[in-house]
CSV table of C-alpha atoms in Angstrom, one decimal:
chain,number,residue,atom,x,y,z
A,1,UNK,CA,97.5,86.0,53.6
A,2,UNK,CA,98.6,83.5,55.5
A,3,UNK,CA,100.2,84.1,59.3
A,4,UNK,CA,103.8,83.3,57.9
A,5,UNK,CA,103.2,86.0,55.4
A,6,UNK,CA,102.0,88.6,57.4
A,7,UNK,CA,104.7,88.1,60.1
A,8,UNK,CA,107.4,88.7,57.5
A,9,UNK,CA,105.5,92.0,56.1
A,10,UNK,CA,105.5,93.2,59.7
A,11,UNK,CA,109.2,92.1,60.6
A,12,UNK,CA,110.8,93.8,57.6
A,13,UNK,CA,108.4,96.8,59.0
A,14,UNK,CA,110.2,97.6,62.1
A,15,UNK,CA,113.5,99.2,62.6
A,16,UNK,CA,115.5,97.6,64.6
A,17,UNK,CA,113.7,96.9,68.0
A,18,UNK,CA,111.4,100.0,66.9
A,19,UNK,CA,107.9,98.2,65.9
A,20,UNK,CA,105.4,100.3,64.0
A,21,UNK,CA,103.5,100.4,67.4
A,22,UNK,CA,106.1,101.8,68.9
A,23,UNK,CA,107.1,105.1,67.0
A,24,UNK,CA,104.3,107.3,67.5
A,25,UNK,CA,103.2,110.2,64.1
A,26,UNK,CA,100.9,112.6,66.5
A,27,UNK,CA,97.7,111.9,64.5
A,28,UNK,CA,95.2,109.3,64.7
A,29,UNK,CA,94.5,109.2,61.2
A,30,UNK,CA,95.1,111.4,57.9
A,31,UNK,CA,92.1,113.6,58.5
A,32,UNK,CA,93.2,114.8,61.8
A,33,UNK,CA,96.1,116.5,60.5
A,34,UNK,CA,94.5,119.2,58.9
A,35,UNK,CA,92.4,119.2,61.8
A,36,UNK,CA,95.5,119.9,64.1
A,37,UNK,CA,97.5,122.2,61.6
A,38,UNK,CA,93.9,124.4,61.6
A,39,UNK,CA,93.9,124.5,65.8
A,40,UNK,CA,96.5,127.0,66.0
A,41,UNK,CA,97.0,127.7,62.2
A,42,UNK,CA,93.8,128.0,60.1
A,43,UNK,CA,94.4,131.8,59.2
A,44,UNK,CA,97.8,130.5,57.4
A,45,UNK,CA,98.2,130.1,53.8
A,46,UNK,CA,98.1,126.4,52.3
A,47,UNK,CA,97.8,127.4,48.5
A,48,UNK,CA,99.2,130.8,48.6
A,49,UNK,CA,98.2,132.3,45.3
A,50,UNK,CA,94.9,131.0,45.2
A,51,UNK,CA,94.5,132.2,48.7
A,52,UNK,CA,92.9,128.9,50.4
A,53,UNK,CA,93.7,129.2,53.9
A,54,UNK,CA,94.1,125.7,56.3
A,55,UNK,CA,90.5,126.8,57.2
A,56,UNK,CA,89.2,127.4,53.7
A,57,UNK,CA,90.8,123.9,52.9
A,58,UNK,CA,88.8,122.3,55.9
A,59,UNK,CA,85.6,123.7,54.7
A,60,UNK,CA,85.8,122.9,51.1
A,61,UNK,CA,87.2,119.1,52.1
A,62,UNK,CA,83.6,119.5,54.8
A,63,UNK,CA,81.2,120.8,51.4
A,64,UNK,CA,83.0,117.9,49.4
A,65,UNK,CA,82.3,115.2,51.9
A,66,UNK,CA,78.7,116.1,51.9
A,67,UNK,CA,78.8,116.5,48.2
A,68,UNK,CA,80.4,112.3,48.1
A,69,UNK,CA,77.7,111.5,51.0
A,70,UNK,CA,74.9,113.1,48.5
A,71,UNK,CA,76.2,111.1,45.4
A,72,UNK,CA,75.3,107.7,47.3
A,73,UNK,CA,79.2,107.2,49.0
A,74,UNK,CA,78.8,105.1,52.1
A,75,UNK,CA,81.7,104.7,54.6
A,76,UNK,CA,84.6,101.7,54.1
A,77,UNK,CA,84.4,102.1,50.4
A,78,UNK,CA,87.6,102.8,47.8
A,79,UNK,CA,87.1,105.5,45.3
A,80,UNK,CA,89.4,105.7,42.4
A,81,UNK,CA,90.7,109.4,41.4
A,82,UNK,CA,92.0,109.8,37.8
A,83,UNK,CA,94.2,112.4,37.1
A,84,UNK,CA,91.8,115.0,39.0
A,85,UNK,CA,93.3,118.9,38.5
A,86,UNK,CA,94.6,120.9,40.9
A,87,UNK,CA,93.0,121.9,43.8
A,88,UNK,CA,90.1,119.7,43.1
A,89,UNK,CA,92.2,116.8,43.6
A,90,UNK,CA,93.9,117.6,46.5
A,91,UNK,CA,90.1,118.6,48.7
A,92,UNK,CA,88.2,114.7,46.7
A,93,UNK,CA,91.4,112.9,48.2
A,94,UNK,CA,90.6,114.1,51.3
A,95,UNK,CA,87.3,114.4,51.4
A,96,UNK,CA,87.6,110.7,50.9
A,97,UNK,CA,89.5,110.2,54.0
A,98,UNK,CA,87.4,112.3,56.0
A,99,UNK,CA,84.2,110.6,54.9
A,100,UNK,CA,85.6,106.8,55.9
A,101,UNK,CA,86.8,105.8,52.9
A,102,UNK,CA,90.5,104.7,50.8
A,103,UNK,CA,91.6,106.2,47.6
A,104,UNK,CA,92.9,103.7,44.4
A,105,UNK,CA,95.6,105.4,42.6
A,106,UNK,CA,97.5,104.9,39.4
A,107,UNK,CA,99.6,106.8,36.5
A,108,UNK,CA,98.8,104.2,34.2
A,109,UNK,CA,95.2,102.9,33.1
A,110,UNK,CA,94.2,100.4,35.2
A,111,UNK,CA,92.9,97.1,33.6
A,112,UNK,CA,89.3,96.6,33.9
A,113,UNK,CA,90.0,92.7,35.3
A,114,UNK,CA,92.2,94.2,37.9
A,115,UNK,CA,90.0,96.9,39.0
A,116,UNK,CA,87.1,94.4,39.6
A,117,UNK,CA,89.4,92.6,42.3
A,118,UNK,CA,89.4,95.4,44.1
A,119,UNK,CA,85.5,96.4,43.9
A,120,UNK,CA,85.3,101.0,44.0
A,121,UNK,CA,82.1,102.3,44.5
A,122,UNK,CA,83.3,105.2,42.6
A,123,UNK,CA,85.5,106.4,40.0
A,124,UNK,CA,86.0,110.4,40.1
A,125,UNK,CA,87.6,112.3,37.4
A,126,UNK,CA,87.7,115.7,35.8
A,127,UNK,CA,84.7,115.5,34.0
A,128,UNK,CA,82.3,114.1,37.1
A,129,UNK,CA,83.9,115.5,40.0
A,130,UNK,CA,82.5,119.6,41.2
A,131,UNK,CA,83.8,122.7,40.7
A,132,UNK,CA,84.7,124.8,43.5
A,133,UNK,CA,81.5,126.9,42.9
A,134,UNK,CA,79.1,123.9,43.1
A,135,UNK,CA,80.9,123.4,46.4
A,136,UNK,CA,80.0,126.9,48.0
A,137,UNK,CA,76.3,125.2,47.8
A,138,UNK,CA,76.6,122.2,50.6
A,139,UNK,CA,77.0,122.7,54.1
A,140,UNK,CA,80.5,123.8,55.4
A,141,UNK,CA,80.3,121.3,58.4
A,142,UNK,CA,80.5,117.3,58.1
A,143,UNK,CA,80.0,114.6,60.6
A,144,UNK,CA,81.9,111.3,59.6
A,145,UNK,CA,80.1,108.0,60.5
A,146,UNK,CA,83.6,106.2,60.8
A,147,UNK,CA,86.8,107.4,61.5
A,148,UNK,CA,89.8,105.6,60.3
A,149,UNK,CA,92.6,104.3,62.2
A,150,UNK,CA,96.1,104.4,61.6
A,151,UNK,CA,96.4,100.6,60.7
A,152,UNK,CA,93.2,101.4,58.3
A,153,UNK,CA,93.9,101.3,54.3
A,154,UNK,CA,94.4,104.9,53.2
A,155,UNK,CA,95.2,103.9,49.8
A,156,UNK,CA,95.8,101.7,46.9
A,157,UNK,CA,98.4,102.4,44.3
A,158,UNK,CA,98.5,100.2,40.9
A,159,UNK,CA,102.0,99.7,39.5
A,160,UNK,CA,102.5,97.2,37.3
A,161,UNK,CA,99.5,95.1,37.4
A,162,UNK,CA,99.5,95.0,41.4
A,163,UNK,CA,98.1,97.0,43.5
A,164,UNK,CA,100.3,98.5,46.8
A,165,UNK,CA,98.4,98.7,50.1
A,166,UNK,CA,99.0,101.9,52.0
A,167,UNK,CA,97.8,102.8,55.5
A,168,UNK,CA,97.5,105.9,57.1
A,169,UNK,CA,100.3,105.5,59.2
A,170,UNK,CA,102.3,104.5,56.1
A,171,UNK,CA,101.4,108.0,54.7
A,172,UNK,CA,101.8,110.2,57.6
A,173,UNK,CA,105.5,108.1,58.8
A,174,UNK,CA,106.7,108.7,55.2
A,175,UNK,CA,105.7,112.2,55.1
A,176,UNK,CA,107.2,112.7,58.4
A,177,UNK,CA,110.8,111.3,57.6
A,178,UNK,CA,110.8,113.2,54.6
A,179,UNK,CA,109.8,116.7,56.8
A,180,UNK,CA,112.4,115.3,58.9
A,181,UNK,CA,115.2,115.3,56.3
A,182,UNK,CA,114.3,117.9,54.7
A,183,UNK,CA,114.5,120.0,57.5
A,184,UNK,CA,111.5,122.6,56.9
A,185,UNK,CA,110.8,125.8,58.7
A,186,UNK,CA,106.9,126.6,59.6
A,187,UNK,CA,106.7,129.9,56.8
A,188,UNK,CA,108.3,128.5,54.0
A,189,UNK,CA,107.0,128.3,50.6
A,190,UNK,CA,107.6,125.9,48.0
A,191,UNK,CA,106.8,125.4,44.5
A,192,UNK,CA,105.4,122.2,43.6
A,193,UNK,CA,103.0,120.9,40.5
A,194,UNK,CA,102.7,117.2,40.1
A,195,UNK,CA,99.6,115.3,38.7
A,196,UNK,CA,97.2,113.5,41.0
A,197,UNK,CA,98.5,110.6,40.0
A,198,UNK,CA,101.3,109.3,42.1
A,199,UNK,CA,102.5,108.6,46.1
A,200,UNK,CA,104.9,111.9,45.1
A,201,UNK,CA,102.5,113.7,45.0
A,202,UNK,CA,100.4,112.6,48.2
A,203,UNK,CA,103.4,112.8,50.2
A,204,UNK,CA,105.3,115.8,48.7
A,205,UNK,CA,101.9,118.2,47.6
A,206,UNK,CA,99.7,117.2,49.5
A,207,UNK,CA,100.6,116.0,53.3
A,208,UNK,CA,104.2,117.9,53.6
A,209,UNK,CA,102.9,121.5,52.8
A,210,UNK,CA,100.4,120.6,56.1
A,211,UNK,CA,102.6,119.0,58.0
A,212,UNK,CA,105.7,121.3,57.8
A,213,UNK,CA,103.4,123.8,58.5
A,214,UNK,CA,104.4,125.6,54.5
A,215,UNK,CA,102.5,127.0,52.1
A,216,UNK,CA,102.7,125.9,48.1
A,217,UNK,CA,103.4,129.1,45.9
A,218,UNK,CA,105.1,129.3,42.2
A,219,UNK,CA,105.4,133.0,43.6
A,220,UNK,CA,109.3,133.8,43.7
A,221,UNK,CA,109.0,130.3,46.3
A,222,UNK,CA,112.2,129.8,49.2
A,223,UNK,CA,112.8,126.0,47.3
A,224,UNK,CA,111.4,124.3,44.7
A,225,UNK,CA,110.8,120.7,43.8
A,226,UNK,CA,110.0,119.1,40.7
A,227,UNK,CA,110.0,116.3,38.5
A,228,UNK,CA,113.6,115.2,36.4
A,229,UNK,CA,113.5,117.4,33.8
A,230,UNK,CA,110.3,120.0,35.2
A,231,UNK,CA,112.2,122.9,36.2
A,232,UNK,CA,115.7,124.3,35.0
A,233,UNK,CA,116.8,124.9,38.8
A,234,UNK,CA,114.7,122.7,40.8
A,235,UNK,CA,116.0,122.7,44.6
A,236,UNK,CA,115.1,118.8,44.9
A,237,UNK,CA,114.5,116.5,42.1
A,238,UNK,CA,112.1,113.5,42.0
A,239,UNK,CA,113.0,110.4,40.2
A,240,UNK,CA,110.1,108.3,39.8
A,241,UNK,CA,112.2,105.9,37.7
A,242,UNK,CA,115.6,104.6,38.5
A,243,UNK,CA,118.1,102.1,38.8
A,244,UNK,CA,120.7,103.0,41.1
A,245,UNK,CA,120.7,105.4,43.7
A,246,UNK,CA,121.7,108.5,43.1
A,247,UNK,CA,124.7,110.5,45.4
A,248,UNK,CA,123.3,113.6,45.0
A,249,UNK,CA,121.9,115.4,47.8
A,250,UNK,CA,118.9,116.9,46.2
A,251,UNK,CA,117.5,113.9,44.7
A,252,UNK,CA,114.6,112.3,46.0
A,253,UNK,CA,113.9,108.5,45.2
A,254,UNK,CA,110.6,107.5,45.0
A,255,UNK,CA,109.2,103.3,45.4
A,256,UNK,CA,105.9,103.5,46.2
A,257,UNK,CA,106.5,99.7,48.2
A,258,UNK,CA,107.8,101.8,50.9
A,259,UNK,CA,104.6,104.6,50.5
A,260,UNK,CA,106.5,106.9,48.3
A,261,UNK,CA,110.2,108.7,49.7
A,262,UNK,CA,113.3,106.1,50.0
A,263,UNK,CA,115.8,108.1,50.4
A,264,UNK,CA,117.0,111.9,49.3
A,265,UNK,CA,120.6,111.3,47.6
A,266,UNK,CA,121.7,107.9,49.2
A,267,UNK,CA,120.4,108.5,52.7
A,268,UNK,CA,117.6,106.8,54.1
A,269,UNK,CA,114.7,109.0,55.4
A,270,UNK,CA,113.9,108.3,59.4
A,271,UNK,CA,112.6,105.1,60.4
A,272,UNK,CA,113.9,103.5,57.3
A,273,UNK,CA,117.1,101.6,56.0
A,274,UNK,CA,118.4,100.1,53.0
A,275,UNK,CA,121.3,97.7,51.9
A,276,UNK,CA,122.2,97.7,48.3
A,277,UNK,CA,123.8,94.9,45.8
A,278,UNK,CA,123.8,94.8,42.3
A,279,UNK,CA,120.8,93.0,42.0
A,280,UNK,CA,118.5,94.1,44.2
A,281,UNK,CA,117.7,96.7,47.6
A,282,UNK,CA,116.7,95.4,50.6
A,283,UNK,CA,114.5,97.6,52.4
A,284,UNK,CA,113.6,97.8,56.5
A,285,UNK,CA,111.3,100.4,57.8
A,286,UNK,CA,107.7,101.7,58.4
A,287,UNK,CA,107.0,102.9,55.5
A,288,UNK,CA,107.0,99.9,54.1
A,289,UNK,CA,103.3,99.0,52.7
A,290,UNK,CA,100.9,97.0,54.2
A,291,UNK,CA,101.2,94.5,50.8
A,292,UNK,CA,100.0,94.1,47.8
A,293,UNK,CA,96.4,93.1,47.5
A,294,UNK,CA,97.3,90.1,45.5
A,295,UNK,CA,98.8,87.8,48.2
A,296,UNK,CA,100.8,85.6,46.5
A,297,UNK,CA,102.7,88.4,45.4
A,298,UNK,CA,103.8,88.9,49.3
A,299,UNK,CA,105.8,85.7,49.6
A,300,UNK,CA,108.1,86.9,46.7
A,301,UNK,CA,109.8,90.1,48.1
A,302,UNK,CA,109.6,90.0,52.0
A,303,UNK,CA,112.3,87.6,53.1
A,304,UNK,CA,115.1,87.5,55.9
A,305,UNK,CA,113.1,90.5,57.6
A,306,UNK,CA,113.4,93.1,54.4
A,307,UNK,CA,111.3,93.7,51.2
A,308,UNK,CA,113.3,93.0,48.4
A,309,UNK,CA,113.1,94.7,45.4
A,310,UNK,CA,114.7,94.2,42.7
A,311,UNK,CA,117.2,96.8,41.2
A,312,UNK,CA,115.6,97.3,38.0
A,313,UNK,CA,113.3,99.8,38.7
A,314,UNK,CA,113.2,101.6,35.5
């Protein structure tokens, strides 16, 4: 990428005179939230109904990093998770963080050319990956041989032929703008079932539930958020696909070019702001992604200090 490139990608990513450096998430990396939610809070409920506790999570995501670090995963490597069930899904993904290493994402098949350019060392689905059982047999504690940084790739999501770059503190700033909004109360239980296949999920199922401090239940749950269409009286909505923006209060609108949350009804989510035209939406904010892996791509959509994307998202 060249310099002039890379200055636009990190212009559009500040907020005013806010740089990315500047706003701090209080975690040095994705790992080290569940790490700090299970200092004071490791007897809590994550997945109420199956009874995993914050400490039961950390353990299984320990056995599942020494199950990776057994099947020949090193450290700096991407692993690509298809469509993995739930709560399998939820410890490999992080397992993969803890053990030093990015996730490649998709809801679509990815095209064997285009998953070459990006080199994984392995490809986990629900045929290859264990069973919670053959997890109770490897040790319960795990000692990384790299730790991530917040400016390190967390992970890449293919959309459209392209593949978006996401750091950790793209995930953790989205997921705290959308706790933010969303104003969550440490107790609460939501329901929430989304495939392993999208930034929604990541953000919404996966890093919200531990950051809010809230524990995921389909058990009489205090809100509930689904996909359009999921549930008949979903508290939020997610629309993957759209091309306007939605008034509605209890919509959330997803672009994975800034992580994964744009804005719930037509209000931004912190750190983040967007102008609207017909045409297209110019977005400003840390969330927005570290760039797509094909450069050339780059040049296209960050301009006068934005991303611009067009408004034909559907």
């Amino acid at each position: 990428m060249s310099e002039l490139v890379s200055d636009r990608i990190y212009n559009a990513q500040c907020l005013g005179n806010i740089e990315p450096v500047e706003y701090i998430v209080p975690y040095p990396n994705i790992f080290s939230l569940l790490e700090g939610e299970n200092i004071k809070f490791g007897n809590n409920y994550l997945f109420l109904d199956q009874k995993i506790t914050n400490n039961d999570f950390l353990i299984l995501i320990n056995q599942a990093s020494n199950w990776l670090r057994e099947n020949k995963l090193g450290i700096k490597s991407r692993v690509v998770i298809e469509n993995i069930d739930f709560p399998i899904a939820e410890i490999i993904i992080f397992a993969v963080w803890a053990s030093g290493n990015s996730v490649i994402l998709s809801h679509e098949t990815i095209k064997k050319k285009d998953l070459a350019k990006v080199d994984p060392a392995m490809i986990l689905n629900n045929t290859n990956c264990p069973s919670l059982e053959i997890l109770k047999n490897y040790p319960s504690d795990f000692n990384p041989l790299f730790r991530p940084s917040l400016h390190h790739e967390a992970l890449l999501f293919y959309k459209k032929k392209k593949f978006i770059q996401l750091s950790h503190y793209n995930l953790l700033v989205n997921t705290n703008g959308t706790c933010k909004h969303l104003d969550l109360r440490r107790g609460t239980t939501i329901n929430i079932n989304l495939p392993s296949t999208s930034t929604a999920w990541i953000i919404l199922q996966l890093l919200l539930p531990l950051y809010a401090g809230i524990a995921i239940s389909n058990k009489k749950p205090d809100i509930t958020i689904g996909l359009d269409g999921q549930y008949d009286n979903a508290d939020y909505i997610i629309k993957m696909n759209w091309n306007k923006i939605s008034k509605e209060q209890n919509v959330i609108h997803i672009i994975e070019e800034n992580t994964g949350i744009l804005c719930i009804g037509d209000i931004p989510i912190h750190m983040t702001s967007i102008e609207i035209s017909n045409s297209q939406i110019s977005i400003k904010g840390h969330s927005i992604m570290m760039g797509y892996t094909d450069k050339r791509s780059n040049s296209k959509i960050f301009n006068n200090n934005s991303m611009i994307i067009k408004n034909n998202l559907e």
